[in-house]
Short mmCIF file of C-alpha atoms and ligand atoms in Angstrom, two decimals:
data_model
loop_
_atom_site.label_atom_id
_atom_site.label_comp_id
_atom_site.label_asym_id
_atom_site.label_seq_id
_atom_site.Cartn_x
_atom_site.Cartn_y
_atom_site.Cartn_z
CA UNK A 1 96.17 38.18 32.21
CA UNK A 2 95.84 34.45 31.96
CA UNK A 3 96.56 32.58 28.74
CA UNK A 4 93.53 30.89 27.19
CA UNK A 5 93.61 28.87 23.99
CA UNK A 6 91.07 29.53 21.26
CA UNK A 7 89.29 26.34 22.25
CA UNK A 8 89.18 27.36 25.89
CA UNK A 9 87.74 30.77 25.05
CA UNK A 10 84.91 29.22 23.01
CA UNK A 11 84.06 26.74 25.73
CA UNK A 12 84.22 29.30 28.50
CA UNK A 13 81.97 31.62 26.52
CA UNK A 14 79.32 28.97 26.21
CA UNK A 15 79.69 27.98 29.86
CA UNK A 16 79.42 31.58 31.06
CA UNK A 17 76.18 32.28 29.23
CA UNK A 18 74.71 28.85 29.96
CA UNK A 19 75.21 29.78 33.60
CA UNK A 20 73.12 32.89 32.92
CA UNK A 21 70.18 30.89 31.61
CA UNK A 22 71.05 30.91 27.88
CA UNK A 23 70.37 28.01 25.55
CA UNK A 24 73.19 27.06 23.20
CA UNK A 25 72.13 27.45 19.56
CA UNK A 26 74.49 25.34 17.44
CA UNK A 27 76.41 27.44 14.91
CA UNK A 28 74.66 27.49 11.53
CA UNK A 29 76.16 26.54 8.17
CA UNK A 30 78.16 29.25 6.40
CA UNK A 31 75.68 28.89 3.58
CA UNK A 32 72.47 30.64 4.57
CA UNK A 33 69.53 28.28 4.25
CA UNK A 34 66.61 30.47 3.54
CA UNK A 35 67.94 34.01 3.30
CA UNK A 36 68.24 35.20 -0.31
CA UNK A 37 69.69 38.55 0.89
CA UNK A 38 72.87 36.86 2.14
CA UNK A 39 75.74 35.21 0.28
CA UNK A 40 77.42 33.93 3.44
CA UNK A 41 76.63 33.83 7.12
CA UNK A 42 78.27 37.12 8.11
CA UNK A 43 77.41 37.66 11.79
CA UNK A 44 76.18 35.69 14.76
CA UNK A 45 72.78 37.30 14.48
CA UNK A 46 72.44 36.41 10.79
CA UNK A 47 71.43 32.88 11.71
CA UNK A 48 68.91 34.12 14.26
CA UNK A 49 66.96 36.69 12.23
CA UNK A 50 63.86 34.49 12.43
CA UNK A 51 63.74 34.98 16.20
CA UNK A 52 64.32 38.72 16.05
CA UNK A 53 61.61 39.40 13.48
CA UNK A 54 59.10 37.26 15.35
CA UNK A 55 58.56 34.70 12.59
CA UNK A 56 59.82 31.90 14.87
CA UNK A 57 59.53 31.88 18.66
CA UNK A 58 62.74 30.55 20.24
CA UNK A 59 62.54 27.79 22.86
CA UNK A 60 64.37 30.13 25.21
CA UNK A 61 64.58 33.93 24.76
CA UNK A 62 68.22 33.83 25.90
CA UNK A 63 70.56 32.36 23.30
CA UNK A 64 74.31 31.90 23.11
CA UNK A 65 76.27 30.77 20.06
CA UNK A 66 79.60 30.55 18.31
CA UNK A 67 79.03 31.33 14.65
CA UNK A 68 81.36 30.79 11.71
CA UNK A 69 81.29 33.86 9.49
CA UNK A 70 82.64 34.88 6.10
CA UNK A 71 83.00 38.52 5.12
CA UNK A 72 84.92 39.40 1.99
CA UNK A 73 84.33 43.15 2.01
CA UNK A 74 87.48 43.59 4.14
CA UNK A 75 89.64 41.44 1.91
CA UNK A 76 92.13 44.20 1.10
CA UNK A 77 92.86 44.59 4.82
CA UNK A 78 93.55 40.90 5.32
CA UNK A 79 97.19 40.36 6.15
CA UNK A 80 97.84 44.10 6.42
CA UNK A 81 96.18 44.67 9.78
CA UNK A 82 96.45 42.60 12.93
CA UNK A 83 92.82 41.60 12.90
CA UNK A 84 90.97 41.36 9.59
CA UNK A 85 89.88 38.04 8.15
CA UNK A 86 87.65 36.63 5.47
CA UNK A 87 86.68 33.76 7.82
CA UNK A 88 86.26 34.28 11.54
CA UNK A 89 84.23 33.06 14.48
CA UNK A 90 81.82 35.29 16.30
CA UNK A 91 80.93 34.68 19.92
CA UNK A 92 77.43 35.98 20.58
CA UNK A 93 74.81 36.26 23.29
CA UNK A 94 71.28 37.26 22.45
CA UNK A 95 68.09 38.27 24.18
CA UNK A 96 64.85 38.11 22.27
CA UNK A 97 62.60 40.51 24.17
CA UNK A 98 64.03 39.28 27.49
CA UNK A 99 66.89 41.18 29.16
CA UNK A 100 68.04 44.51 27.78
CA UNK A 101 70.76 47.09 28.36
CA UNK A 102 71.39 46.81 32.12
CA UNK A 103 71.60 43.05 32.31
CA UNK A 104 73.59 42.77 29.07
CA UNK A 105 76.20 45.23 30.32
CA UNK A 106 76.43 43.64 33.78
CA UNK A 107 77.21 40.26 32.23
CA UNK A 108 79.55 41.86 29.70
CA UNK A 109 81.53 43.48 32.49
CA UNK A 110 81.66 40.24 34.45
CA UNK A 111 82.83 38.20 31.44
CA UNK A 112 85.52 40.72 30.58
CA UNK A 113 86.94 41.50 34.01
CA UNK A 114 86.25 38.62 36.40
CA UNK A 115 89.27 36.44 37.13
CA UNK A 116 87.00 33.47 36.67
CA UNK A 117 86.47 34.43 33.02
CA UNK A 118 88.69 36.63 30.80
CA UNK A 119 90.12 38.60 33.72
CA UNK A 120 91.04 41.68 31.64
CA UNK A 121 92.17 44.73 33.66
CA UNK A 122 89.33 47.25 33.55
CA UNK A 123 91.89 50.08 33.09
CA UNK A 124 92.59 48.71 29.63
CA UNK A 125 89.00 48.82 28.48
CA UNK A 126 87.60 51.70 26.44
CA UNK A 127 83.96 51.85 25.50
CA UNK A 128 82.14 53.61 22.70
CA UNK A 129 78.49 54.53 23.03
CA UNK A 130 75.92 56.10 20.72
CA UNK A 131 76.06 59.81 21.52
CA UNK A 132 72.39 60.16 22.39
CA UNK A 133 72.48 57.07 24.62
CA UNK A 134 73.31 58.43 28.07
CA UNK A 135 71.90 55.41 29.85
CA UNK A 136 74.49 53.09 28.35
CA UNK A 137 77.35 55.43 29.27
CA UNK A 138 76.03 55.75 32.82
CA UNK A 139 75.64 52.01 33.21
CA UNK A 140 79.25 51.33 32.18
CA UNK A 141 80.45 53.92 34.68
CA UNK A 142 78.27 52.43 37.43
CA UNK A 143 79.88 49.07 36.72
CA UNK A 144 83.38 50.45 37.20
CA UNK A 145 84.59 51.92 33.89
CA UNK A 146 86.35 55.26 34.31
CA UNK A 147 84.24 58.03 32.69
CA UNK A 148 87.32 59.15 30.71
CA UNK A 149 87.27 55.72 29.01
CA UNK A 150 83.79 56.24 27.58
CA UNK A 151 83.75 57.65 24.06
CA UNK A 152 80.53 58.94 22.51
CA UNK A 153 80.23 58.75 18.73
CA UNK A 154 77.53 59.65 16.27
CA UNK A 155 78.19 57.44 13.28
CA UNK A 156 80.20 54.48 14.58
CA UNK A 157 77.62 53.30 17.05
CA UNK A 158 74.76 52.10 14.96
CA UNK A 159 75.08 48.47 13.96
CA UNK A 160 73.61 47.03 10.80
CA UNK A 161 74.90 44.67 8.17
CA UNK A 162 72.54 44.20 5.27
CA UNK A 163 68.91 43.48 6.00
CA UNK A 164 67.78 42.42 9.45
CA UNK A 165 68.12 43.29 13.13
CA UNK A 166 69.93 46.55 13.81
CA UNK A 167 70.21 49.32 16.38
CA UNK A 168 72.46 51.55 18.44
CA UNK A 169 75.44 49.76 19.88
CA UNK A 170 78.21 50.00 22.43
CA UNK A 171 81.66 48.63 21.60
CA UNK A 172 84.40 47.41 23.89
CA UNK A 173 87.99 48.22 22.93
CA UNK A 174 91.10 46.81 24.57
CA UNK A 175 94.15 49.05 24.89
CA UNK A 176 97.26 47.02 23.99
CA UNK A 177 99.56 49.77 25.19
CA UNK A 178 102.39 51.93 23.89
CA UNK A 179 104.10 49.09 22.08
CA UNK A 180 101.32 49.35 19.49
CA UNK A 181 101.22 53.13 19.06
CA UNK A 182 100.53 56.42 20.80
CA UNK A 183 97.51 56.91 22.98
CA UNK A 184 94.70 58.44 20.93
CA UNK A 185 91.07 58.72 21.90
CA UNK A 186 90.45 60.00 18.35
CA UNK A 187 91.59 56.66 16.97
CA UNK A 188 88.68 55.08 18.80
CA UNK A 189 86.18 57.86 18.25
CA UNK A 190 86.88 58.34 14.54
CA UNK A 191 87.54 54.69 13.76
CA UNK A 192 91.09 55.39 12.58
CA UNK A 193 93.05 52.31 11.55
CA UNK A 194 95.47 51.46 14.36
CA UNK A 195 96.94 48.46 16.16
CA UNK A 196 96.74 49.75 19.72
CA UNK A 197 93.01 49.76 20.41
CA UNK A 198 91.30 46.56 19.35
CA UNK A 199 87.55 46.25 19.25
CA UNK A 200 86.74 42.99 20.97
CA UNK A 201 82.99 43.15 21.49
CA UNK A 202 80.01 44.89 20.05
CA UNK A 203 76.78 44.95 22.01
CA UNK A 204 73.78 45.96 19.95
CA UNK A 205 70.58 47.25 21.50
CA UNK A 206 68.70 45.66 18.67
CA UNK A 207 65.37 47.33 18.00
CA UNK A 208 64.99 47.89 14.24
CA UNK A 209 64.62 45.75 11.15
CA UNK A 210 66.97 47.21 8.51
CA UNK A 211 65.51 47.10 4.99
CA UNK A 212 67.29 47.71 1.69
CA UNK A 213 66.45 51.09 0.15
CA UNK A 214 65.10 52.59 3.39
CA UNK A 215 66.67 55.35 5.44
CA UNK A 216 67.67 54.44 8.98
CA UNK A 217 64.96 56.65 10.46
CA UNK A 218 62.36 54.68 8.52
CA UNK A 219 63.34 51.16 9.59
CA UNK A 220 60.37 49.40 11.15
CA UNK A 221 60.69 48.43 14.80
CA UNK A 222 61.23 44.80 15.70
CA UNK A 223 58.47 43.19 17.75
CA UNK A 224 60.56 43.61 20.92
CA UNK A 225 63.69 45.19 22.35
CA UNK A 226 66.53 42.74 22.04
CA UNK A 227 70.22 42.25 22.65
CA UNK A 228 72.56 41.04 19.91
CA UNK A 229 76.26 40.86 20.56
CA UNK A 230 79.31 39.87 18.56
CA UNK A 231 82.79 39.26 19.89
CA UNK A 232 85.45 38.09 17.43
CA UNK A 233 87.11 34.97 18.82
CA UNK A 234 90.41 35.61 17.01
CA UNK A 235 90.69 39.10 18.49
CA UNK A 236 89.90 37.96 21.99
CA UNK A 237 92.55 35.26 21.55
CA UNK A 238 95.08 37.87 20.40
CA UNK A 239 94.42 39.93 23.53
CA UNK A 240 94.55 37.12 26.08
CA UNK A 241 97.47 35.38 24.41
CA UNK A 242 99.29 38.74 24.26
CA UNK A 243 100.54 38.25 20.72
CA UNK A 244 101.11 40.85 18.04
CA UNK A 245 98.38 39.91 15.62
CA UNK A 246 95.59 37.37 15.36
CA UNK A 247 97.94 35.30 13.21
CA UNK A 248 100.22 34.48 16.12
CA UNK A 249 97.38 33.02 18.17
CA UNK A 250 97.00 29.27 18.42
CA UNK A 251 94.12 29.53 15.93
CA UNK A 252 96.55 30.45 13.12
CA UNK A 253 100.16 29.96 14.11
CA UNK A 254 100.45 26.26 13.27
CA UNK A 255 99.33 27.12 9.72
CA UNK A 256 101.99 29.83 9.52
CA UNK A 257 104.63 27.33 10.74
CA UNK A 258 103.59 24.88 8.04
CA UNK A 259 103.91 27.58 5.36
CA UNK A 260 107.41 28.29 6.72
CA UNK A 261 108.26 24.61 6.38
CA UNK A 262 106.89 24.39 2.84
CA UNK A 263 108.49 27.62 1.60
CA UNK A 264 111.71 27.43 3.58
CA UNK A 265 111.22 31.11 4.43
CA UNK A 266 110.91 32.58 7.92
CA UNK A 267 107.62 34.27 8.74
CA UNK A 268 108.67 37.52 10.44
CA UNK A 269 105.09 38.78 10.17
CA UNK A 270 105.04 38.82 6.36
CA UNK A 271 101.71 39.50 4.76
CA UNK A 272 101.85 36.58 2.31
CA UNK A 273 101.80 34.08 5.20
CA UNK A 274 98.79 35.76 6.73
CA UNK A 275 96.82 35.91 3.49
CA UNK A 276 97.42 32.24 2.81
CA UNK A 277 96.54 31.23 6.39
CA UNK A 278 93.37 33.29 6.26
CA UNK A 279 92.21 32.04 2.88
CA UNK A 280 92.80 28.34 3.53
CA UNK A 281 90.55 28.53 6.60
CA UNK A 282 87.81 30.24 4.58
CA UNK A 283 87.99 27.78 1.72
CA UNK A 284 88.16 24.75 4.04
CA UNK A 285 85.16 25.75 6.10
CA UNK A 286 83.09 26.85 3.12
CA UNK A 287 83.66 23.52 1.37
CA UNK A 288 83.00 21.60 4.59
CA UNK A 289 79.62 23.35 4.69
CA UNK A 290 78.82 22.27 1.14
CA UNK A 291 80.10 25.11 -1.07
CA UNK A 292 81.73 24.24 -4.38
CA UNK A 293 83.96 26.22 -6.73
CA UNK A 294 82.27 27.83 -9.69
CA UNK A 295 82.29 30.93 -11.85
CA UNK A 296 79.54 32.79 -10.08
CA UNK A 297 78.27 33.72 -6.65
CA UNK A 298 79.69 31.86 -3.70
CA UNK A 299 81.74 29.44 -5.75
CA UNK A 300 83.42 32.35 -7.54
CA UNK A 301 84.36 34.01 -4.25
CA UNK A 302 86.02 30.77 -3.16
CA UNK A 303 87.81 30.30 -6.46
CA UNK A 304 89.20 33.85 -6.20
CA UNK A 305 90.36 33.28 -2.63
CA UNK A 306 92.07 30.05 -3.53
CA UNK A 307 93.83 31.60 -6.52
CA UNK A 308 94.80 34.61 -4.46
CA UNK A 309 96.40 32.31 -1.90
CA UNK A 310 98.29 30.45 -4.63
CA UNK A 311 99.57 33.80 -5.98
CA UNK A 312 100.78 34.76 -2.51
CA UNK A 313 102.43 31.35 -2.28
CA UNK A 314 104.33 32.20 -5.45
CA UNK A 315 105.60 35.37 -3.78
CA UNK A 316 107.19 33.00 -1.27
CA UNK A 317 108.69 30.99 -4.09
CA UNK A 318 106.22 28.10 -3.83
CA UNK A 319 105.58 26.89 -7.37
CA UNK A 320 103.88 23.58 -6.60
CA UNK A 321 100.35 23.09 -5.24
CA UNK A 322 100.66 23.29 -1.46
CA UNK A 323 97.32 24.42 -0.09
CA UNK A 324 95.99 20.90 0.47
CA UNK A 325 98.80 20.29 2.98
CA UNK A 326 97.51 23.19 5.05
CA UNK A 327 94.07 21.61 5.28
CA UNK A 328 95.55 18.99 7.64
CA UNK A 329 96.66 21.76 9.96
CA UNK A 330 93.32 23.57 9.82
CA UNK A 331 91.73 20.25 10.76
CA UNK A 332 94.08 19.75 13.72
CA UNK A 333 93.41 23.22 15.10
CA UNK A 334 89.65 23.19 14.64
CA UNK A 335 88.46 19.59 14.86
CA UNK A 336 87.55 19.61 18.55
CA UNK A 337 84.86 22.19 18.02
CA UNK A 338 84.11 21.42 14.35
CA UNK A 339 84.24 17.63 13.83
CA UNK A 340 82.78 18.14 10.35
CA UNK A 341 86.10 19.49 9.16
CA UNK A 342 87.55 16.00 9.66
CA UNK A 343 84.76 14.19 7.88
CA UNK A 344 85.02 16.56 4.92
CA UNK A 345 88.79 16.78 4.87
CA UNK A 346 89.43 14.52 1.90
CA UNK A 347 86.88 16.35 -0.20
CA UNK A 348 88.36 19.73 0.74
CA UNK A 349 91.85 18.54 -0.15
CA UNK A 350 90.71 17.13 -3.49
CA UNK A 351 88.94 20.35 -4.50
CA UNK A 352 91.81 22.55 -3.35
CA UNK A 353 94.48 20.45 -5.11
CA UNK A 354 92.59 20.25 -8.38
CA UNK A 355 92.00 24.00 -8.53
CA UNK A 356 95.55 24.92 -7.53
CA UNK A 357 97.03 22.56 -10.11
CA UNK A 358 94.77 23.93 -12.84
CA UNK A 359 95.57 27.51 -11.89
CA UNK A 360 99.33 26.95 -11.75
CA UNK A 361 99.25 25.31 -15.19
CA UNK A 362 97.66 28.34 -16.78
N1 LIG B 401 75.69 41.54 15.57
C1 LIG B 401 76.69 42.27 16.23
C2 LIG B 401 78.03 42.11 15.64
O1 LIG B 401 78.23 41.18 14.87
O2 LIG B 401 78.90 42.88 15.89
#
């Protein structure tokens, strides 16, 4: 496998899908503009709902994006597993009533396995499919996936997250080998927490409009059959950089090193380092997109994250405000793709310092 930096993966992703006739949709703000059902942008498709439900016609029915996302429902996993975050970037390609299953899977296979792109060995790929969806299973096999690597599930393979586009999906897992645990198809099929098989891509055959309070069978159909995919950049980076967890990728490791320098303690995979590194990215990007700290809603989520990070800092013996120093590192890692993080840096540092000082005083 060839090493690719986080930056390279993003750029290659956009280049690959531009080459397949997709228009780049710039990533949206983490703060949803006109979607009262959402606290934060939480998936690549969240910013594109207007195209899926037909209320806006896109300039091009093929779209590619890199979307900043915040999800705090997994917060207890952050730092414990190799791959959970409160802030992450989702690589996505989308078809609004244009291509569907066959074309989406052909391009997926090419992106994953071609030496020109990720160049992952196909023997290491495992694929889940919705049990009733034989066509998807057959297509993966026709492309070159061994039938024993296809896992049919009933419950895992329907994608929805709140209101909006949803549908049956097919997920790509990468097998990181024995070093990360015993082989277990059940781990994939039954979604059992493990470090060996990492889900790196979810391809949704997006056909329904999920509505709060409705049963799945009752969701209205979207105006067309669509494709919506999400591939977590940090996970892809972990796989191609062949590191133990997302935190040792180039997207995080410089932050970890800085925490080592501030605390005088060696990392050795400790959870506190990971929690702090995760939370400072979330807080930095949320503030750079205009969020402020407060005692309710979004601002409260941020305040809790910031305080949580300070508490984990204390576990490492750090008694002085230190989070603002990490903002410089977040900027260095991310500025090429997100120049806004540089323009907003001073504001982020001011807000972070003030809150940490106040919290430590109490
Ligand atoms: N919308 C597909 C995903 O985020 O996994």
